[in-house]
Coordinates of C-alpha atoms (C1' of nucleotides) in Angstrom, one line a residue:
Chain A
M374 CA 0.0 0.0 0.0
S375 CA 1.4 3.3 -1.0
L376 CA 0.2 6.6 0.4
D377 CA 0.2 10.1 -0.9
S378 CA 1.7 12.6 1.7
A379 CA -1.8 14.0 2.3
E380 CA -3.3 10.6 2.7
F381 CA -0.5 9.7 5.0
H382 CA -1.4 12.6 7.2
V383 CA -5.0 11.6 7.3
A384 CA -4.1 8.0 8.1
V385 CA -1.9 9.2 11.0
Y386 CA -4.8 11.4 12.4
D387 CA -7.2 8.4 12.3
L388 CA -4.7 6.2 14.1
V389 CA -3.9 8.8 16.7
R390 CA -7.7 9.1 17.4
L391 CA -7.8 5.4 18.3
I392 CA -5.3 5.8 21.2
P393 CA -7.3 5.3 24.5
V394 CA -7.3 7.9 27.3
A395 CA -4.3 7.7 29.6
K396 CA -2.4 5.6 27.1
V397 CA 0.6 6.5 24.9
T398 CA 2.2 5.1 21.7
S399 CA 5.2 5.9 19.6
Y400 CA 5.8 7.7 16.3
G401 CA 7.3 4.6 14.9
H402 CA 4.3 2.4 15.9
I403 CA 1.9 4.8 14.2
A404 CA 4.0 4.7 11.1
K405 CA 4.0 0.9 11.2
L406 CA 0.2 0.8 11.6
A407 CA -0.1 3.2 8.6
G408 CA 1.8 0.6 6.6
M409 CA 5.0 2.7 6.4
P410 CA 7.4 1.5 9.1
N411 CA 10.3 3.7 7.9
H412 CA 8.4 7.0 8.1
S413 CA 8.5 7.5 11.8
R414 CA 9.9 11.0 11.3
H415 CA 7.0 11.9 9.0
V416 CA 4.4 11.0 11.7
G417 CA 5.9 13.9 13.8
Q418 CA 5.8 16.0 10.7
A419 CA 2.1 15.3 10.3
L420 CA 1.3 16.1 13.9
K421 CA 3.2 19.4 13.5
F422 CA 0.6 20.5 10.9
L423 CA -2.5 19.6 12.8
P424 CA -5.7 21.3 11.6
P425 CA -7.0 24.2 13.8
N426 CA -10.1 22.6 15.3
P427 CA -10.3 18.9 14.3
N428 CA -13.6 17.1 14.9
P429 CA -13.3 14.6 16.4
P430 CA -10.2 16.0 18.2
I431 CA -6.8 14.5 17.6
P432 CA -5.0 13.5 20.9
W433 CA -1.6 14.3 19.6
H434 CA -0.2 14.4 23.1
R435 CA -0.5 10.6 23.4
V436 CA 2.3 10.1 20.8
I437 CA 5.8 10.0 22.2
G438 CA 9.2 8.6 21.2
A439 CA 9.8 4.8 21.2
S440 CA 12.1 5.2 24.2
G441 CA 9.2 6.5 26.3
T442 CA 10.4 10.2 26.2
I443 CA 8.7 13.3 25.0
S444 CA 10.5 14.9 22.1
S445 CA 12.2 18.2 23.1
R446 CA 11.1 20.2 20.1
G447 CA 13.7 22.9 20.8
P448 CA 14.8 24.9 23.9
G449 CA 12.7 28.0 23.1
T450 CA 9.4 26.1 22.6
D451 CA 6.9 24.9 25.2
G452 CA 5.3 22.1 23.2
A453 CA 6.9 19.4 25.3
Q454 CA 5.7 21.0 28.5
R455 CA 2.2 21.4 27.1
Q456 CA 2.2 17.7 26.2
R457 CA 3.3 16.8 29.7
D458 CA 0.4 18.8 31.2
A459 CA -2.1 17.2 28.9
L460 CA -0.9 13.7 29.8
E461 CA -0.9 14.4 33.5
A462 CA -4.4 15.8 33.2
E463 CA -5.4 12.3 32.0
G464 CA -3.7 10.6 34.9
V465 CA -0.5 9.6 33.1
E466 CA 2.6 9.8 35.3
V467 CA 5.4 11.8 33.7
T468 CA 8.8 11.8 35.4
A469 CA 11.4 14.5 34.7
G470 CA 15.0 13.3 34.6
R471 CA 18.0 15.5 35.5
T472 CA 18.8 16.3 31.9
G473 CA 15.2 17.6 31.5
E474 CA 13.9 14.6 29.6
L475 CA 10.3 13.8 30.2
R476 CA 9.8 10.1 30.5
I477 CA 6.7 7.9 30.7
D478 CA 6.5 4.2 31.8
L479 CA 5.6 2.4 28.7
G480 CA 5.0 -0.8 30.7
R481 CA 2.1 0.9 32.4
Y482 CA 0.8 3.4 29.8
G483 CA 2.1 2.0 26.5
W484 CA -0.4 1.1 23.8
F485 CA 1.1 -1.0 20.9
P486 CA -1.7 -3.0 19.3
S487 CA -1.1 -5.1 16.2
V488 CA -2.3 -4.1 12.7
D489 CA -5.2 -6.5 12.9
E490 CA -6.4 -5.2 16.2
V491 CA -6.4 -1.7 14.8
R492 CA -8.3 -2.8 11.7
A493 CA -10.9 -4.3 14.0
L494 CA -11.2 -1.0 15.9
Q495 CA -11.7 0.9 12.7
G496 CA -14.6 -1.3 11.8
G497 CA -12.8 -3.7 9.4
Chain B
dA988 C1' 20.6 18.1 -8.6
dC989 C1' 23.0 18.7 -3.9
dA990 C1' 23.1 19.6 1.1
dA991 C1' 20.8 20.3 5.4
dT992 C1' 16.9 19.3 8.5
dG993 C1' 13.7 16.9 11.5
dA994 C1' 7.6 15.9 17.2
dC995 C1' 12.3 9.1 14.9
dG996 C1' 14.4 4.2 15.6
dC997 C1' 17.9 0.9 16.5
dA998 C1' 22.3 -1.1 17.4
dG999 C1' 26.7 -0.5 20.1
dC1000 C1' 29.4 1.1 23.8
Chain C
dG1424 C1' 19.9 5.1 31.4
dG1425 C1' 22.9 8.2 28.5
dC1426 C1' 25.7 9.3 24.4
dT1427 C1' 27.2 8.3 19.6
dG1428 C1' 26.8 6.8 15.0
dC1429 C1' 24.0 5.3 11.2
dG1430 C1' 19.7 4.4 8.5
dC1431 C1' 15.6 6.4 7.1
dC1432 C1' 12.9 9.8 3.6
dA1433 C1' 9.9 13.9 2.5
dT1434 C1' 10.6 18.7 2.7
dT1435 C1' 13.2 22.9 2.3
dG1436 C1' 17.0 26.1 1.0

DNA sequence: ACAATGACGCAGC
DNA sequence: GGCTGCGCCATTG
């Protein structure tokens, strides 16, 4: 299956919407579910260009790195901090390391379903 | 066409 | 767990 960049964005949005409350998954896993395992970077690219008021909403904050850490996004930005607040508001524990990295326990909050499970959730 | 970039991932140390 | 190097690929300069 090959996806246009626009279709890829839409596929990413649909997958992100499936993430349960108080659960997190990784960019790479979303890419895998979208059928493009090597496009983990582009998942982040897609989330960077979220539509203004999506309906239903897109819980972008439930997508973190595969190592369980929230991506920095640059020193001058507050995106990572906003993501932390949104997660804690759902009851997800976020621990801050000494180097400033925001880590989440994937064993407790990780959500990594197989492609088949996701297809079932989507109605297939 | 070429070089640099980025909300990434994995193997090695 | 942290740091480094390499692979990945659409986008941007």
